Coordinates of C-alpha atoms in Angstrom, one line a residue:
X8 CA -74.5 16.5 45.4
X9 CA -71.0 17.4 45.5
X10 CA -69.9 14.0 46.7
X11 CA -72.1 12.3 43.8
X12 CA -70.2 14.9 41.5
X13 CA -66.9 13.8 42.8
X14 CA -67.4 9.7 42.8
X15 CA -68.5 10.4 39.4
X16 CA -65.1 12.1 38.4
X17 CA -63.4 9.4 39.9
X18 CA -65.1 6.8 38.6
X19 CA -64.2 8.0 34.7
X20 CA -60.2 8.7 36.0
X21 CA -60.4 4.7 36.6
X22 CA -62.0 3.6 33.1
X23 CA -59.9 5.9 31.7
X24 CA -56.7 4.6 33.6
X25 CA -57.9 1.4 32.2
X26 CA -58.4 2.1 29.1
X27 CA -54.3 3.4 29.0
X28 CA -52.7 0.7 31.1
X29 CA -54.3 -2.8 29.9
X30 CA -52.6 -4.0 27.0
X31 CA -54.3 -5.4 23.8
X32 CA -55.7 -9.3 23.6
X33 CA -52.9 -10.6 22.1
X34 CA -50.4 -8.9 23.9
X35 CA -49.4 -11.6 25.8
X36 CA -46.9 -11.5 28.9
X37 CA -43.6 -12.6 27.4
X38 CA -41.9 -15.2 29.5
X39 CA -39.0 -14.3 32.0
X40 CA -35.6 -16.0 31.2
X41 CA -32.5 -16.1 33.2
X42 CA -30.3 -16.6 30.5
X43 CA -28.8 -14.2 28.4
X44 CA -30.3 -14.5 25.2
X45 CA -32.6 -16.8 23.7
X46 CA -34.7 -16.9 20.6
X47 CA -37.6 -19.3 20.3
X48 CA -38.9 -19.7 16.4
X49 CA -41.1 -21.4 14.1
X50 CA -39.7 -24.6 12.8
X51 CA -41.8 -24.3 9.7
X52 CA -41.3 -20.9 8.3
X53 CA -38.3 -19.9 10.1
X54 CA -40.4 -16.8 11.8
X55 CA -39.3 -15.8 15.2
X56 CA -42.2 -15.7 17.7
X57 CA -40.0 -14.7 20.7
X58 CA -36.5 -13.3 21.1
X59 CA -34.4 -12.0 24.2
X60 CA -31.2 -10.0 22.6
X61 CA -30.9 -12.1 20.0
X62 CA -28.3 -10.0 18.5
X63 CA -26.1 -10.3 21.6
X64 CA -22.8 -12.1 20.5
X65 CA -22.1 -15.2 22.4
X66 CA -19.7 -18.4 22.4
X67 CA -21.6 -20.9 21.3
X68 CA -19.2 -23.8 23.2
X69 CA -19.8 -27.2 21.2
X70 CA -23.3 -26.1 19.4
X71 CA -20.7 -24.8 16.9
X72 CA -21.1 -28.5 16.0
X73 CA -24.3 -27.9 14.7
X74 CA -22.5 -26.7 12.0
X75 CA -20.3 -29.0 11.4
X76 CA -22.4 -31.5 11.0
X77 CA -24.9 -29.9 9.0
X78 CA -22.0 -29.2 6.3
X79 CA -20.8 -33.4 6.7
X80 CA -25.0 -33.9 5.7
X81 CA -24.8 -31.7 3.0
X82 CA -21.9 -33.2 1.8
X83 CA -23.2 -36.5 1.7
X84 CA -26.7 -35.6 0.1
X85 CA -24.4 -34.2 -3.0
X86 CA -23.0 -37.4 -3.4
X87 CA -19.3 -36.2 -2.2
X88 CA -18.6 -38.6 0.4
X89 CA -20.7 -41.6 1.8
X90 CA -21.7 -42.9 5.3
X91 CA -20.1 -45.8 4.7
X92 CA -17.1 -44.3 3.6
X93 CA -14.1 -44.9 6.7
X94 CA -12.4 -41.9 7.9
X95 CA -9.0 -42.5 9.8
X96 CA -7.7 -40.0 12.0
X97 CA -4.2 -38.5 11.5
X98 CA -2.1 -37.8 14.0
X99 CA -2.6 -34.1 14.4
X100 CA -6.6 -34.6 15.1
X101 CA -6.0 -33.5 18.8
X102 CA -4.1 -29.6 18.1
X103 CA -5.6 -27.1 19.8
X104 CA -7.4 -29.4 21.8
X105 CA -7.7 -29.1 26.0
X106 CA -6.9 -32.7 27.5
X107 CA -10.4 -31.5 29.8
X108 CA -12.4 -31.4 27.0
X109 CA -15.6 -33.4 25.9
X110 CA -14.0 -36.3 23.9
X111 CA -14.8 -39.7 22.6
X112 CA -11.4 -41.3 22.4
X113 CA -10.3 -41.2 19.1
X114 CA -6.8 -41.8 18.8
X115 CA -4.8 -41.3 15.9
X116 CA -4.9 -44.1 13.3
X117 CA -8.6 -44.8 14.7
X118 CA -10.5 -46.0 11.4
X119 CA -14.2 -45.7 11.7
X120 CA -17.2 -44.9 9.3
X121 CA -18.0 -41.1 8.5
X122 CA -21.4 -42.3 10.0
X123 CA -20.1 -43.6 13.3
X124 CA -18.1 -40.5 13.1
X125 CA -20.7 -38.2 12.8
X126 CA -22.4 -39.7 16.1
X127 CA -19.1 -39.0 18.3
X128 CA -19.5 -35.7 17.5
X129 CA -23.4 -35.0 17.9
X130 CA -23.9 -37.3 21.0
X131 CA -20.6 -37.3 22.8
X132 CA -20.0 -34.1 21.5
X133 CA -16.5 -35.2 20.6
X134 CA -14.0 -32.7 19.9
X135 CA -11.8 -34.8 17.8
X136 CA -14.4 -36.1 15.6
X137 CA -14.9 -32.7 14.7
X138 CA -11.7 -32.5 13.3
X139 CA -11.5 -36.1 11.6
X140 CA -15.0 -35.0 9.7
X141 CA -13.1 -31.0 8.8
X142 CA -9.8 -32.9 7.7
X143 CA -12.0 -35.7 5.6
X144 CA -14.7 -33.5 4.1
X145 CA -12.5 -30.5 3.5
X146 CA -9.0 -31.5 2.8
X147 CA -7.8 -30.3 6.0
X148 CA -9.2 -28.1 9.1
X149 CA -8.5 -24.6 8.0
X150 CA -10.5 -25.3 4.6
X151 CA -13.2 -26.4 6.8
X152 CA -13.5 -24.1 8.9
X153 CA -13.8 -21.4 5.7
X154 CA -16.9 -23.7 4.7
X155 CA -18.7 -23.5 8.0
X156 CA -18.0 -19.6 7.9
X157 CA -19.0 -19.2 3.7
X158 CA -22.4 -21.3 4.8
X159 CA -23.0 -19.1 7.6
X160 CA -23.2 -15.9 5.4
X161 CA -24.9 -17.9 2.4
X162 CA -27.8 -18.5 5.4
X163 CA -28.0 -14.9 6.1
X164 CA -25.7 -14.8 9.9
X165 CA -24.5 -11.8 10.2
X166 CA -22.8 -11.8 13.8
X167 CA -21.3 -15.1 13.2
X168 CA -17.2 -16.2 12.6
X169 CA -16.2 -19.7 13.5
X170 CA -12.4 -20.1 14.1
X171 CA -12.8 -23.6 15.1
X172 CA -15.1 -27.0 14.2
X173 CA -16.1 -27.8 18.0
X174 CA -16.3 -24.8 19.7
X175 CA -13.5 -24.1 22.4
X176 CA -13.3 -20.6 23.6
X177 CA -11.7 -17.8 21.4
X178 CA -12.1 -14.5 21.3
X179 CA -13.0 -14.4 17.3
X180 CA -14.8 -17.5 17.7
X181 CA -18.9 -16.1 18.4
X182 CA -22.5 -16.1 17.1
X183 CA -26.0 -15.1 18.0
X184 CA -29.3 -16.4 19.3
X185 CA -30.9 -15.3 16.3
X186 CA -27.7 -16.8 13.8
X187 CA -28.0 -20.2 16.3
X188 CA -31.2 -20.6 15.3
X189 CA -30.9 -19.9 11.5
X190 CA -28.3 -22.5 11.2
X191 CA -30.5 -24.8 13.4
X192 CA -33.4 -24.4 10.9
X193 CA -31.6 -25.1 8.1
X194 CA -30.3 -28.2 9.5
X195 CA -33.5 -29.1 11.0
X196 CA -34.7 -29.7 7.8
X197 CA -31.8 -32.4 6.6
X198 CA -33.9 -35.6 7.9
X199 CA -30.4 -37.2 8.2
X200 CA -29.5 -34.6 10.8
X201 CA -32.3 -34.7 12.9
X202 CA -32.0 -38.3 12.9
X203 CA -28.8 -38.1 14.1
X204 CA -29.4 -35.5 16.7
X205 CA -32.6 -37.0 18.2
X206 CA -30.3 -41.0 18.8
X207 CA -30.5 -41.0 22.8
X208 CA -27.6 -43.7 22.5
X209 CA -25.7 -45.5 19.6
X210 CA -23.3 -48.3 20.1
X211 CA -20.2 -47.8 17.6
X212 CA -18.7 -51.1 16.9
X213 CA -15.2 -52.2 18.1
X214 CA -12.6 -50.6 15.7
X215 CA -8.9 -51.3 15.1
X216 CA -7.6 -49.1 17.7
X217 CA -11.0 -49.6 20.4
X218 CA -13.5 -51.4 21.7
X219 CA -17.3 -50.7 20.8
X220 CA -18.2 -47.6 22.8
X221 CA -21.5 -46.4 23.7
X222 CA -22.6 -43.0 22.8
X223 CA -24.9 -41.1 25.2
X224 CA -26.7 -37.8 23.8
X225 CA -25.7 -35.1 26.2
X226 CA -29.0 -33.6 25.8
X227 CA -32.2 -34.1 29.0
X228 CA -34.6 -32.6 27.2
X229 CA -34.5 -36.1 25.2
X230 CA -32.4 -38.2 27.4
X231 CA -34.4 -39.1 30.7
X232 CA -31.1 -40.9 31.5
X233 CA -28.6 -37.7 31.6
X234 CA -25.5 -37.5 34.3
X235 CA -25.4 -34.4 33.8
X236 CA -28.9 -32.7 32.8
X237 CA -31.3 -34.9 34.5
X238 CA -34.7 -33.8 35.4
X239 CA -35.4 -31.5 32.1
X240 CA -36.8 -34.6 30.1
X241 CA -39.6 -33.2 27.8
X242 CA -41.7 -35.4 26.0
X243 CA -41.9 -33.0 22.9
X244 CA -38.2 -32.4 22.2
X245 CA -36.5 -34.1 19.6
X246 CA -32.6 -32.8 19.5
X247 CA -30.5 -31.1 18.6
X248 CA -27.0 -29.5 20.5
X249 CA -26.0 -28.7 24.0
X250 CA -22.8 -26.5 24.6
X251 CA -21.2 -25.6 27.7
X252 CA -17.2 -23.7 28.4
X253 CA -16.9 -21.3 31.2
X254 CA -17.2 -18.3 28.9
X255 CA -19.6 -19.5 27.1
X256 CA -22.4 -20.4 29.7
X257 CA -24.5 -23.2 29.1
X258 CA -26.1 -22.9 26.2
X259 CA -29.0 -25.4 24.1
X260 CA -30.3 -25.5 20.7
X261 CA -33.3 -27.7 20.7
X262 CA -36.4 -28.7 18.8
X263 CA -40.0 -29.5 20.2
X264 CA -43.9 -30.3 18.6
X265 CA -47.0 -30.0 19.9
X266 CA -50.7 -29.9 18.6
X267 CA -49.3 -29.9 15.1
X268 CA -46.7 -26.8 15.8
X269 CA -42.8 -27.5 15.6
X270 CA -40.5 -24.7 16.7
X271 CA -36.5 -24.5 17.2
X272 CA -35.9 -23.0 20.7
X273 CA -32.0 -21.8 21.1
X274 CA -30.4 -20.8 24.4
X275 CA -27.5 -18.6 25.2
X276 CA -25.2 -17.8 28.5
X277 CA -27.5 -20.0 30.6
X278 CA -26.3 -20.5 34.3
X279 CA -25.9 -23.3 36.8
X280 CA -28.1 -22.2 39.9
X281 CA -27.5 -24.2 43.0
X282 CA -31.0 -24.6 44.6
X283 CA -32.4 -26.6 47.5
X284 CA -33.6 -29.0 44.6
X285 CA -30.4 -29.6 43.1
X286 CA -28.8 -27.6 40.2
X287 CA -30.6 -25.9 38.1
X288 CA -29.4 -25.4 34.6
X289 CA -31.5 -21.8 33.3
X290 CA -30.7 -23.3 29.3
X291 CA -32.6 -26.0 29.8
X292 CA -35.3 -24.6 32.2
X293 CA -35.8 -21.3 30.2
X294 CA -36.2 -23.6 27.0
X295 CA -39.3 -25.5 28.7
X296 CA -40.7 -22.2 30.0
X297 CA -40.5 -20.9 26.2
X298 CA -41.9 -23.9 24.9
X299 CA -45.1 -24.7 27.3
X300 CA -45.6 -20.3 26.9
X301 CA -45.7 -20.9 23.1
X302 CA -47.8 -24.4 22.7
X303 CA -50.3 -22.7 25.6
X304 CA -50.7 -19.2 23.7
X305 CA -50.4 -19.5 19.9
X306 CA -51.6 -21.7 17.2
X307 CA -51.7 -21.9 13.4
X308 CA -54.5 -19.7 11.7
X309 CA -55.3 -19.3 8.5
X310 CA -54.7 -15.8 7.3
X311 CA -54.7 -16.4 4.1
X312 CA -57.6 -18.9 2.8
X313 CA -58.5 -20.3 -1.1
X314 CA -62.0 -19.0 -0.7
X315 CA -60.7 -15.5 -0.7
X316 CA -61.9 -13.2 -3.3
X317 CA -58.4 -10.8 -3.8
X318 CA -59.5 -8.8 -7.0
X319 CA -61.6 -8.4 -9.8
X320 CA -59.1 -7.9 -13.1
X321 CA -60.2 -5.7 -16.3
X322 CA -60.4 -8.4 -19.2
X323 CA -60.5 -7.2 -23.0
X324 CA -62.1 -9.2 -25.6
X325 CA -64.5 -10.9 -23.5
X326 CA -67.6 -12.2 -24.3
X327 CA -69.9 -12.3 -21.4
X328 CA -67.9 -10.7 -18.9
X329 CA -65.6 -8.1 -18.8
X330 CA -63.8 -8.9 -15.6
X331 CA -62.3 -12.0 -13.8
X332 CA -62.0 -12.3 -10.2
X333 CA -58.8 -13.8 -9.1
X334 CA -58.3 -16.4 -5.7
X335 CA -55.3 -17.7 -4.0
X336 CA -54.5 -21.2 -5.3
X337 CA -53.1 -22.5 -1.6
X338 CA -53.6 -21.1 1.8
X339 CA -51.5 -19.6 3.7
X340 CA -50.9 -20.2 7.9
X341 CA -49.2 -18.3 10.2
X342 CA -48.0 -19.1 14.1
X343 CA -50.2 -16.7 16.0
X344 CA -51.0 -15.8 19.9
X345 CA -54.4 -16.9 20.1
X346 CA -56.3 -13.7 20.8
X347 CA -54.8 -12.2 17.9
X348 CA -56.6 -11.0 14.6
X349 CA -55.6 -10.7 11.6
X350 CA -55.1 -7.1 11.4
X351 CA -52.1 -6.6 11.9
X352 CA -51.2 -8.7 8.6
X353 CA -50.1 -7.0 5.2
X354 CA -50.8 -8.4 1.7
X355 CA -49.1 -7.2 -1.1
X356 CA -51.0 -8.3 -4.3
X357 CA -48.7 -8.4 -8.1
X358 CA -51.3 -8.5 -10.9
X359 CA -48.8 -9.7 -14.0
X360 CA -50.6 -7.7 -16.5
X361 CA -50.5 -4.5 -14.3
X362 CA -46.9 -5.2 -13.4
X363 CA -45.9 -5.8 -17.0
X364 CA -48.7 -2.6 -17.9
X365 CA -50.3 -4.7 -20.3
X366 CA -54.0 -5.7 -20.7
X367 CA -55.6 -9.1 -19.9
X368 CA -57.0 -10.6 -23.2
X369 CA -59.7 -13.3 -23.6
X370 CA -59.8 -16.2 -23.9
X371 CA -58.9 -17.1 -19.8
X372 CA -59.2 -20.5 -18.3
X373 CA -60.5 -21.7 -14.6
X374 CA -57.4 -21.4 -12.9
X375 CA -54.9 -19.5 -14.8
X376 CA -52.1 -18.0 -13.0
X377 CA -53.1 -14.3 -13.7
X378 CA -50.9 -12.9 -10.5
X379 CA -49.2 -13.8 -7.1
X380 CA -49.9 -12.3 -3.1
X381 CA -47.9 -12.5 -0.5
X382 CA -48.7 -11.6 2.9
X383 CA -46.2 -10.2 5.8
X384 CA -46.0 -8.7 9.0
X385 CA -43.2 -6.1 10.3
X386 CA -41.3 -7.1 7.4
X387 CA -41.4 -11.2 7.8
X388 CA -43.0 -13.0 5.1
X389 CA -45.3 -15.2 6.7
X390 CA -47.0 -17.0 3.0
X391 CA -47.2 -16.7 -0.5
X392 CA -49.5 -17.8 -2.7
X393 CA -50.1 -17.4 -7.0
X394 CA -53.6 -16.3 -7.7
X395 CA -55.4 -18.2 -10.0
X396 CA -59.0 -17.2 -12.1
X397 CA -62.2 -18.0 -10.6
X398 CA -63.7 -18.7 -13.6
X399 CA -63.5 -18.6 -17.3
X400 CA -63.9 -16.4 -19.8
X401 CA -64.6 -17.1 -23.5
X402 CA -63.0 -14.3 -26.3
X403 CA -66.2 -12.4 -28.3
X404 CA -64.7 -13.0 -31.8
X405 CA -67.1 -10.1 -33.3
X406 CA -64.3 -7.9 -31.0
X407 CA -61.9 -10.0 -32.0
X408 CA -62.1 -9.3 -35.1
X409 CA -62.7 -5.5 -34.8
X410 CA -59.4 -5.3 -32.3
X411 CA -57.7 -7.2 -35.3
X412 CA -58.8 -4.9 -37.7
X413 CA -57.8 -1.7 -35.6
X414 CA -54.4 -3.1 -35.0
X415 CA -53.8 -4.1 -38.5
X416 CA -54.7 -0.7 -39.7
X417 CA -52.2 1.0 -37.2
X418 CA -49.3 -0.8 -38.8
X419 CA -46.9 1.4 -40.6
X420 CA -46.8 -0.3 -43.6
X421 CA -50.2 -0.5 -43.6
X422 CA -50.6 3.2 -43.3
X423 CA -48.1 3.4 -46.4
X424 CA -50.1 1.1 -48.5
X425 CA -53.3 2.9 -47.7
X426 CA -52.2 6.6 -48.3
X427 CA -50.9 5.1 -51.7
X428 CA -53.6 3.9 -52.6
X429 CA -55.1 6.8 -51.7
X430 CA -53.1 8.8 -54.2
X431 CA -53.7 6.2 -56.9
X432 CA -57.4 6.7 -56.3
X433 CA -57.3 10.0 -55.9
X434 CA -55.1 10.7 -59.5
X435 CA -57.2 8.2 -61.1
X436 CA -60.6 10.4 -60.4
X437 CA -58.3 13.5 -61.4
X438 CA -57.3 12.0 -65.0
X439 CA -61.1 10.7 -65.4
X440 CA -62.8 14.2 -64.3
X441 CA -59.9 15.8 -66.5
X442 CA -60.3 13.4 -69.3
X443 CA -64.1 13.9 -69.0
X444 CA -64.6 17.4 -69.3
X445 CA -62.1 17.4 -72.3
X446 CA -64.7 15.4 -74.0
X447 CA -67.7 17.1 -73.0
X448 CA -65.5 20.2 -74.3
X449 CA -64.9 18.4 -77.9
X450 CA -68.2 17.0 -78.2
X451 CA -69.9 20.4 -78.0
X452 CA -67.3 21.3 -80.3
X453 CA -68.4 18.3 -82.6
X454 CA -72.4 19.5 -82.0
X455 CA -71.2 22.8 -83.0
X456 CA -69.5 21.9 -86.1
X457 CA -72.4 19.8 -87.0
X458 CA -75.1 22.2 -86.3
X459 CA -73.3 24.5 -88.6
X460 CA -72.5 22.1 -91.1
X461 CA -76.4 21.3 -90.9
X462 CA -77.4 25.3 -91.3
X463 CA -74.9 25.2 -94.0
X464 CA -76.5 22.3 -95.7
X465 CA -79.7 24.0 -95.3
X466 CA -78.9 27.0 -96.9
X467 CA -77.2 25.4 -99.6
X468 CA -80.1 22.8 -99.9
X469 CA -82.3 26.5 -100.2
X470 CA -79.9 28.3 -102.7
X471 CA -79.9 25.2 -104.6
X472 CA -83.8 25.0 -105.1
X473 CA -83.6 28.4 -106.2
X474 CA -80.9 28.1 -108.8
X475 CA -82.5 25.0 -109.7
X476 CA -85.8 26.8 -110.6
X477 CA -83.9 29.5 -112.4
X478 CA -82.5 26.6 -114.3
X479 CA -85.3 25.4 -115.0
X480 CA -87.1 28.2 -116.7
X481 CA -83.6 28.8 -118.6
X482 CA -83.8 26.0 -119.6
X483 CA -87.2 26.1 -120.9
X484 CA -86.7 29.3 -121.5
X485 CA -85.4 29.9 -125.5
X486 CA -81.8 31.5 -126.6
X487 CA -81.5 34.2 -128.3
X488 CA -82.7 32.4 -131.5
X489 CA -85.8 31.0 -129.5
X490 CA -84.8 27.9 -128.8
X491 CA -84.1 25.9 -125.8
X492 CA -80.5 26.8 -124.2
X493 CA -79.5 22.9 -124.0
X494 CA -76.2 23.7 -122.9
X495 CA -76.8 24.7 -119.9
X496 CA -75.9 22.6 -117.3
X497 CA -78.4 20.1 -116.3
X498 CA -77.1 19.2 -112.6
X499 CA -76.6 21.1 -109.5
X500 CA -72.9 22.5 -108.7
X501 CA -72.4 20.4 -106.1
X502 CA -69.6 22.4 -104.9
X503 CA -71.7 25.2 -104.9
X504 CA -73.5 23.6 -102.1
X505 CA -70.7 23.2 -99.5
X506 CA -69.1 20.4 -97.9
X507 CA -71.4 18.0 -96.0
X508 CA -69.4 17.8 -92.8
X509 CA -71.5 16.3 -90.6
X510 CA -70.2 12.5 -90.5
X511 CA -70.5 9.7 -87.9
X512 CA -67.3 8.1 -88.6
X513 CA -65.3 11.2 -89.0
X514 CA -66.8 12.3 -85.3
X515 CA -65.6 9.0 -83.5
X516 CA -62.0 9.0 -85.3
X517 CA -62.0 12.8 -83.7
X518 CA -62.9 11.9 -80.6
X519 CA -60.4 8.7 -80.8
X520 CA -57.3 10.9 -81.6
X521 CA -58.3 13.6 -78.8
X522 CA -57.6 10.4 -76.2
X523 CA -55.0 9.3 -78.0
X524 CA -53.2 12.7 -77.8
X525 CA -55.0 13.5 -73.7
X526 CA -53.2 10.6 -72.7
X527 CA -49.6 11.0 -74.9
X528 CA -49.8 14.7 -73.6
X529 CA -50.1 13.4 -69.4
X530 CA -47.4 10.5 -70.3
X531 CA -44.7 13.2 -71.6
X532 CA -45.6 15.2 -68.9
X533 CA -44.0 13.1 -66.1

């Protein structure tokens, strides 16, 4: 029982002990180089996929040239000089120059294209045709060689100074595996270079001071036919600079695709190894070892795809929906070890109507740019992409409306208006409720007077009935001498009766000259 017990115990320790020591799927076993820095990266989005002390400063010997030649490309492509343009060398091409250096004859008051120049330096790796292209291109070396160190910075080198165009040793004259390779990118992508770079051999014709010479490209990886670097042909290379001084080490900046991936492999303080083979020369060895490593273990993935739903975006105004789901409008790829997921990717998604906090008003069309998404790893970009609508959405104009409305009423001056009118209508009830009761007021005052008047009338009307039938038996009654008193008056005193002052006319002419006087009393009040 106790042994069971124990196997048991020692049976988890191992899973365990597993579980710790064996690395994830896609931690793949980086390759071993011999060399003393190299950096192997993606020729298509400038992503490194392997480095060894990239950061190490290192002469770069005669891949300086890389340079050099990128800047004479660039020139051209802006129209400043031509291929065809002939270049003569002045006497003062060879200063500075070792008489053991790599060299393709040029003497001074050698007349030859820019383009035939341009070769010397690439596949001969001529020294002096470095300086005939500085001299031509920049007025003279010095000027040059402040160009090659301005477009290092502008492409982001940041252990790089160049003191010379071809690459001799000295001491302030040094880059980096990782600034190589920056500067190789960039030129890769000059078609003119790479054409250039990739010639195994160029014939240059006769000139006035030589005979035609025939260039060979100092790199095996593409010429089967080196002196020097035979045996490291690859089938997959395609250029672009070897280098080699004592301090410097061998060194290689080189280009390769396979199963539709390009990369830029760049090699630092290689060595020459005697071995029972022959010599072996680690720059060009430890860039086939990166190479087959990389087009065995990675590929390009999709990590980013069209089909992806990214997110669903508030819309206002809308009339049968009230969001709209947003998509990428490209793809996005990324070099990746095969076993690896896409975990360990980032994506950072920029809504425009968040960013600028505004809301997302109908109408929206299939399509429309609403935002952008880009996705990184460790801090590399790897892809962006805009993200366009899904679908549309039409505007509901009974909202539309309503919103329009709302807004209009929020204006300030609308407000203003308003409230005035407001006060108008608000004064305007006052004066009619004043102007009312007033009348109500006078008319009772008017029913009053008339009622009276009409008692009055009444009573008058009564005392005149009575008078009138004392009258009337005066008068039938005899004087003193028994006859008739006929001087009596016959008709009523009217005035007796009172004043009728009950009178339809005399009631509206009242009531006409209270407005008259309501309204002049209100207008000498303000």
């Amino acid at each position: 029982m106790k042994k069971l017990k124990f196997l048991s115990f020692i049976l988890i320790l191992v899973i365990l002990s597993a579980n710790f020591i064996m690395p994830p799927a896609y931690a793949l076993t980086e390759p071993t180089l011999q060399s003393k820095s190299a950096v192997l990266m993606d020729a298509d989005t400038g992503n490194i996929i392997f480095a060894k002390s990239g950061d190490q400063k290192s002469y770069p010997a005669s891949t300086t040239k890389i340079m050099t030649v990128l800047l004479a490309v660039e020139a051209i492509e802006n129209g400043k000089v031509a291929l065809t343009d002939t270049v003569t060398a002045k006497d003062d091409i060879r200063a500075g120059l070792s008489e053991d250096g790599s060299t393709a004859g040029i003497v001074p008051g050698e007349t030859m294209t820019l383009e035939n120049l341009l070769y010397c330096a690439m596949l001969a790796s001529a020294n002096e045709a470095c300086n005939v292209i500085a001299d031509y291109i920049g007025g003279d070396v010095g000027t040059f060689v402040g160009m090659m160190n301005t477009r290092a910075k502008e492409l982001g080198c940041e252990g790089t100074n160049f003191t010379n165009t071809h690459g001799l040793p000295d001491v302030n004259h040094y880059t980096t595996a990782n600034d190589l390779a920056k500067i190789s990118y960039e030129a890769y992508s000059h078609p003119l270079f790479m054409q250039i770079c990739s010639t195994v051999t160029k014939t240059v014709p006769a000139t006035n001071k030589s005979d035609e010479r025939v260039l060979k490209n100092t790199n095996g990886l593409i010429n089967a036919d080196s002196e020097m670097y035979s045996g490291y042909y690859y089938e997959y290379a395609a250029g672009i600079k070897t280098g080699h001084t004592q301090d410097a080490g061998y060194c290689l900046a080189s280009t390769a695709s396979k199963n539709n991936m390009s990369l830029i492999c760049v090699v630092m303080g290689g060595q020459g190894i005697n071995r029972p083979s022959g010599m072996e020369f680690t720059n060009f060895s430890d860039s086939i070892l990166m190479y087959d490593w990389a087009f065995e273990n990675y590929s390009y993935r999709d990590i980013l795809e069209t089909t992806d739903l990214i997110e669903d975006i508030p819309v206002k105004m809308g009339r049968d929906a009230e969001y709209v789901t947003v998509h990428p409008q490209n793809s996005v790829k990324a070099l990746m070890a095969n076993d690896e997921d896409n975990s360990s990717f980032e994506t950072k998604v920029t809504i425009y109507s968040k960013e600028n906090k505004e809301e997302l008003v109908a109408p929206i069309e299939a399509g429309a740019v609403l935002g952008e998404i880009t996705i990184e790893r460790d801090g590399v970009v790897y892809g962006q992409s805009l993200l366009v609508a899904c679908s549309s959405v039409d505007l509901s104009y009974s909202q539309y409306i309503k919103s329009q409305v709302v807004n209009t009423l929020k204006k300030p001056l609308v407000i203003v208006f308003i409230l005035a009118v407001l006060a108008l209508l608000g004064f305007y009830i006052y004066i009619v409720a004043r102007y009312r009761t007033e009348k109500k007021r006078r008319l009772r005052e008017i029913e009053m007077r008339r009622t009276k008047a009409m008692s009055e009338q009444q009573s008058a009307k009564d005392r005149l009935r009575s008078r009138s039938s004392i009258l009337t038996s005066k008068y039938f009654d005899e004087d003193d001498s028994g006859k008739p008193d006929l001087n009596y008056r016959s008709k009523p005193d009217l005035n007796y009766l009172g004043e009728n002052t009950y009178d339809k006319e005399a009631e509206l002419k009242a009531e006409r000259d209270y407005f008259d006087e309501f309204f002049g009393k209100n207008k000498s009040s303000k």
